[in-house]
GROMACS .gro file of C-alpha atoms in nm:
model
  244
    1MET     CA    1  12.171   8.784  -1.021
    2LEU     CA    2  12.001   8.792  -0.682
    3LYS     CA    3  12.335   8.852  -0.538
    4ARG     CA    4  12.391   9.166  -0.750
    5LEU     CA    5  12.033   9.296  -0.644
    6SER     CA    6  12.113   9.308  -0.283
    7PRO     CA    7  12.386   9.233  -0.006
    8HIS     CA    8  12.117   9.014   0.177
    9PHE     CA    9  12.126   8.733  -0.053
   10GLY     CA   10  12.502   8.669   0.015
   11SER     CA   11  12.795   8.575  -0.218
   12ILE     CA   12  12.899   8.265  -0.405
   13PRO     CA   13  13.215   8.101  -0.293
   14SER     CA   14  13.517   8.123  -0.538
   15GLY     CA   15  13.895   8.114  -0.549
   16GLU     CA   16  14.057   7.914  -0.267
   17ARG     CA   17  13.749   7.877  -0.065
   18LEU     CA   18  13.590   7.709  -0.348
   19ALA     CA   19  13.881   7.484  -0.414
   20ARG     CA   20  13.878   7.378  -0.051
   21MET     CA   21  13.517   7.290  -0.065
   22GLU     CA   22  13.579   7.078  -0.385
   23ARG     CA   23  13.833   6.865  -0.195
   24SER     CA   24  13.576   6.781   0.067
   25PRO     CA   25  13.436   6.414   0.053
   26ASN     CA   26  13.100   6.579   0.095
   27PHE     CA   27  13.127   6.789  -0.218
   28GLY     CA   28  13.032   6.664  -0.579
   29GLY     CA   29  12.877   6.814  -0.885
   30GLY     CA   30  12.913   7.147  -0.776
   31VAL     CA   31  12.707   7.104  -0.442
   32PHE     CA   32  12.705   6.954  -0.101
   33HIS     CA   33  12.547   6.634  -0.045
   34ASN     CA   34  12.363   6.461   0.274
   35LEU     CA   35  12.515   6.127   0.381
   36GLU     CA   36  12.181   5.964   0.314
   37LYS     CA   37  12.010   6.039  -0.017
   38VAL     CA   38  11.696   6.289  -0.001
   39THR     CA   39  11.417   6.248  -0.261
   40VAL     CA   40  11.204   6.538  -0.347
   41ALA     CA   41  10.873   6.405  -0.478
   42ALA     CA   42  10.701   6.755  -0.510
   43SER     CA   43  10.668   6.920  -0.845
   44ARG     CA   44  10.829   7.249  -0.955
   45MET     CA   45  10.483   7.404  -0.918
   46ASP     CA   46  10.432   7.248  -0.577
   47MET     CA   47  10.764   7.376  -0.444
   48ALA     CA   48  10.678   7.725  -0.601
   49LYS     CA   49  10.356   7.725  -0.416
   50ALA     CA   50  10.525   7.612  -0.091
   51THR     CA   51  10.775   7.878  -0.118
   52ALA     CA   52  10.498   8.154  -0.167
   53LYS     CA   53  10.314   8.021   0.116
   54PHE     CA   54  10.616   8.054   0.317
   55PHE     CA   55  10.650   8.443   0.243
   56MET     CA   56  10.268   8.508   0.287
   57PRO     CA   57  10.126   8.605   0.623
   58ASP     CA   58   9.957   8.341   0.793
   59ALA     CA   59   9.767   8.368   1.134
   60LYS     CA   60   9.797   8.000   1.201
   61ARG     CA   61  10.178   8.051   1.252
   62THR     CA   62  10.127   8.368   1.495
   63PRO     CA   63  10.066   8.327   1.861
   64PRO     CA   64   9.731   8.502   1.933
   65ARG     CA   65   9.936   8.724   2.193
   66PRO     CA   66  10.294   8.810   2.298
   67LEU     CA   67  10.495   8.519   2.431
   68PRO     CA   68  10.601   8.553   2.802
   69VAL     CA   69  10.983   8.640   2.804
   70ALA     CA   70  11.197   8.607   3.089
   71GLN     CA   71  11.396   8.903   3.207
   72ILE     CA   72  11.775   8.858   3.156
   73ASN     CA   73  12.045   9.021   3.389
   74GLU     CA   74  12.262   9.178   3.140
   75ASN     CA   75  12.538   9.247   3.383
   76ALA     CA   76  12.571   8.875   3.480
   77LEU     CA   77  12.690   8.800   3.136
   78ILE     CA   78  12.986   9.036   3.160
   79ASN     CA   79  13.180   8.757   3.341
   80PRO     CA   80  13.072   8.417   3.196
   81ILE     CA   81  13.075   8.118   3.447
   82GLU     CA   82  13.405   7.974   3.509
   83SER     CA   83  13.334   7.604   3.456
   84GLY     CA   84  13.003   7.418   3.352
   85ALA     CA   85  12.764   7.575   3.111
   86THR     CA   86  12.481   7.786   3.110
   87LEU     CA   87  12.228   7.825   2.799
   88THR     CA   88  12.011   8.111   2.717
   89TRP     CA   89  11.764   8.083   2.446
   90LEU     CA   90  11.704   8.414   2.262
   91GLY     CA   91  11.476   8.312   2.003
   92HIS     CA   92  11.486   8.131   1.655
   93SER     CA   93  11.804   7.902   1.675
   94THR     CA   94  11.998   8.175   1.885
   95VAL     CA   95  12.128   8.050   2.192
   96LEU     CA   96  12.375   8.225   2.433
   97ILE     CA   97  12.642   7.978   2.580
   98GLU     CA   98  12.851   8.040   2.871
   99MET     CA   99  13.106   7.790   2.891
  100ASP     CA  100  13.445   7.791   3.076
  101GLU     CA  101  13.473   8.169   3.095
  102GLN     CA  102  13.386   8.205   2.718
  103LEU     CA  103  13.065   8.358   2.574
  104LEU     CA  104  12.960   8.198   2.238
  105LEU     CA  105  12.650   8.291   2.033
  106THR     CA  106  12.472   8.051   1.794
  107ASP     CA  107  12.310   8.172   1.454
  108PRO     CA  108  12.242   8.511   1.562
  109MET     CA  109  11.902   8.612   1.427
  110PHE     CA  110  11.790   8.954   1.577
  111GLY     CA  111  11.589   9.083   1.272
  112GLU     CA  112  11.249   9.140   1.247
  113ARG     CA  113  11.170   8.876   0.945
  114ALA     CA  114  11.360   8.588   0.834
  115SER     CA  115  11.368   8.703   0.479
  116PRO     CA  116  11.600   8.923   0.235
  117PHE     CA  117  11.290   9.155   0.217
  118ALA     CA  118  11.215   9.398   0.508
  119TRP     CA  119  10.840   9.404   0.401
  120MET     CA  120  10.790   9.041   0.320
  121GLY     CA  121  10.850   8.705   0.499
  122PRO     CA  122  10.790   8.527   0.841
  123LYS     CA  123  10.806   8.789   1.125
  124ARG     CA  124  10.979   8.687   1.452
  125PHE     CA  125  10.740   8.621   1.735
  126GLU     CA  126  10.656   8.962   1.942
  127GLY     CA  127  10.830   8.999   2.240
  128THR     CA  128  11.157   8.817   2.123
  129PRO     CA  129  11.438   8.836   2.141
  130ALA     CA  130  11.496   8.876   2.502
  131LEU     CA  131  11.813   9.066   2.444
  132SER     CA  132  11.921   9.307   2.189
  133ILE     CA  133  12.252   9.305   1.999
  134ASP     CA  134  12.347   9.648   2.173
  135SER     CA  135  12.290   9.482   2.529
  136LEU     CA  136  12.535   9.197   2.459
  137PRO     CA  137  12.899   9.199   2.616
  138PRO     CA  138  13.164   9.096   2.376
  139ILE     CA  139  13.126   8.766   2.218
  140ASP     CA  140  13.411   8.515   2.201
  141ALA     CA  141  13.293   8.334   1.903
  142VAL     CA  142  12.969   8.326   1.681
  143ILE     CA  143  12.887   7.967   1.567
  144LEU     CA  144  12.685   7.921   1.235
  145SER     CA  145  12.498   7.606   1.148
  146HIS     CA  146  12.413   7.687   0.776
  147ASP     CA  147  12.302   7.993   0.555
  148HIS     CA  148  11.927   7.991   0.567
  149TYR     CA  149  11.769   8.345   0.662
  150ASP     CA  150  11.648   8.227   0.994
  151HIS     CA  151  11.997   8.131   1.101
  152LEU     CA  152  12.231   8.370   0.910
  153ASP     CA  153  12.068   8.711   0.929
  154TYR     CA  154  12.253   8.995   0.726
  155ARG     CA  155  12.177   9.283   0.965
  156SER     CA  156  12.244   9.091   1.250
  157ILE     CA  157  12.605   8.991   1.128
  158LEU     CA  158  12.672   9.363   1.063
  159ALA     CA  159  12.557   9.455   1.415
  160ILE     CA  160  12.745   9.170   1.574
  161ALA     CA  161  13.086   9.147   1.379
  162PRO     CA  162  13.246   9.452   1.593
  163LYS     CA  163  13.150   9.249   1.923
  164THR     CA  164  13.351   8.931   1.824
  165ASP     CA  165  13.691   8.831   1.694
  166ARG     CA  166  13.581   8.495   1.556
  167PHE     CA  167  13.303   8.319   1.336
  168ILE     CA  168  13.324   7.945   1.317
  169THR     CA  169  13.100   7.812   1.013
  170PRO     CA  170  13.056   7.524   0.774
  171LEU     CA  171  13.245   7.524   0.447
  172GLY     CA  172  13.154   7.792   0.219
  173VAL     CA  173  12.944   8.002   0.465
  174GLY     CA  174  13.248   8.234   0.512
  175ALA     CA  175  13.183   8.388   0.156
  176HIS     CA  176  12.882   8.547   0.271
  177LEU     CA  177  13.039   8.683   0.589
  178GLU     CA  178  13.333   8.825   0.378
  179GLY     CA  179  13.088   8.960   0.133
  180TRP     CA  180  12.932   9.168   0.406
  181GLY     CA  181  13.260   9.302   0.537
  182VAL     CA  182  13.368   9.043   0.791
  183SER     CA  183  13.749   9.026   0.779
  184PRO     CA  184  13.884   8.683   0.667
  185GLU     CA  185  14.101   8.659   0.967
  186LYS     CA  186  13.785   8.632   1.186
  187ILE     CA  187  13.632   8.347   0.983
  188THR     CA  188  13.705   7.975   1.058
  189GLU     CA  189  13.543   7.721   0.822
  190LEU     CA  190  13.508   7.342   0.888
  191ASP     CA  191  13.401   7.037   0.702
  192TRP     CA  192  13.243   6.764   0.864
  193TRP     CA  193  13.439   6.603   1.153
  194ASP     CA  194  13.670   6.892   1.151
  195SER     CA  195  13.769   7.032   1.505
  196VAL     CA  196  13.903   7.380   1.626
  197GLU     CA  197  13.981   7.491   1.961
  198GLN     CA  198  13.849   7.806   2.143
  199ALA     CA  199  14.003   7.905   2.453
  200GLY     CA  200  14.006   7.524   2.548
  201ILE     CA  201  13.677   7.443   2.422
  202LYS     CA  202  13.681   7.174   2.135
  203LEU     CA  203  13.415   7.267   1.869
  204THR     CA  204  13.350   6.985   1.610
  205ALA     CA  205  13.143   7.027   1.294
  206THR     CA  206  12.910   6.703   1.270
  207PRO     CA  207  12.717   6.587   0.994
  208THR     CA  208  12.343   6.677   1.012
  209HIS     CA  209  12.034   6.609   0.756
  210HIS     CA  210  11.952   6.940   0.575
  211PHE     CA  211  12.005   7.171   0.283
  212THR     CA  212  12.129   7.537   0.229
  213GLY     CA  213  12.081   7.817  -0.016
  214ARG     CA  214  11.962   8.194   0.000
  215GLY     CA  215  11.792   8.201  -0.350
  216GLY     CA  216  11.898   8.265  -0.707
  217GLY     CA  217  11.984   7.880  -0.757
  218ASP     CA  218  12.244   7.845  -0.499
  219SER     CA  219  12.090   7.526  -0.309
  220MET     CA  220  12.345   7.313  -0.151
  221ALA     CA  221  12.618   7.542  -0.256
  222THR     CA  222  12.745   7.571   0.094
  223LEU     CA  223  12.763   7.300   0.380
  224TRP     CA  224  12.539   7.274   0.685
  225ALA     CA  225  12.654   7.131   1.023
  226GLY     CA  226  12.581   7.047   1.393
  227TRP     CA  227  12.847   7.144   1.638
  228MET     CA  228  12.955   6.957   1.931
  229LEU     CA  229  13.111   7.173   2.216
  230GLU     CA  230  13.344   6.993   2.458
  231GLY     CA  231  13.480   7.172   2.767
  232SER     CA  232  13.421   7.093   3.114
  233LYS     CA  233  13.056   7.000   2.981
  234ARG     CA  234  12.955   6.906   2.642
  235VAL     CA  235  12.681   7.066   2.453
  236TYR     CA  236  12.538   6.983   2.115
  237PHE     CA  237  12.414   7.244   1.874
  238GLY     CA  238  12.199   7.149   1.548
  239GLY     CA  239  12.025   7.441   1.431
  240ASP     CA  240  11.708   7.320   1.267
  241SER     CA  241  11.882   7.051   1.100
  242GLY     CA  242  11.748   6.686   1.120
  243TYR     CA  243  11.895   6.349   1.232
  244PHE     CA  244  11.915   6.045   1.013
   0.00000   0.00000   0.00000
């Protein structure tokens, strides 16, 4: 029902995408599973209270003054470094990775709130991000770790889609992107330990300990992943997922 109320909530995988998910050894009973069992001891009432608290303002979670933000030379990004790797943190789990003449962007979250609502939910820290989407040069690939709102932001995807020809995601996450108008030809979805090449850089989806969902009973309906990038250097990106 939530999916029909607003596009921010995303889409439910179906068709061949769902069939591929069902073939995954990590999928069963309509959901994906962590490699180690997770036990949630809280009651439904406790979970409801925690969710409500997450969306309500809380001064303890807000810095008392704007964070210092380093200036970034936008012109230097036009020609990414030929070898090695340079990482620029833009806030949340958004990292701009320059590697082997490629410009890669993780979990683009440039919105004001990590929420499906413009008027409610956690706000990003004042002064971030250090760059706007408009100031970014073309991106060779966007890498997504999972579909939570602070990692997969509806308006950020709409704005960045014209700047890139490729989104690399865990299984099922492509349903959200397609629902938002991203061409299927731009989307590559991987299961854990699957790999893909991006102009000589090998990207491998790795298991992490987490969960997914955007509301409306879709918890664990899409996969989450860390990413190993292997080129002249090696970089690991795990979003906010946990070790186990």
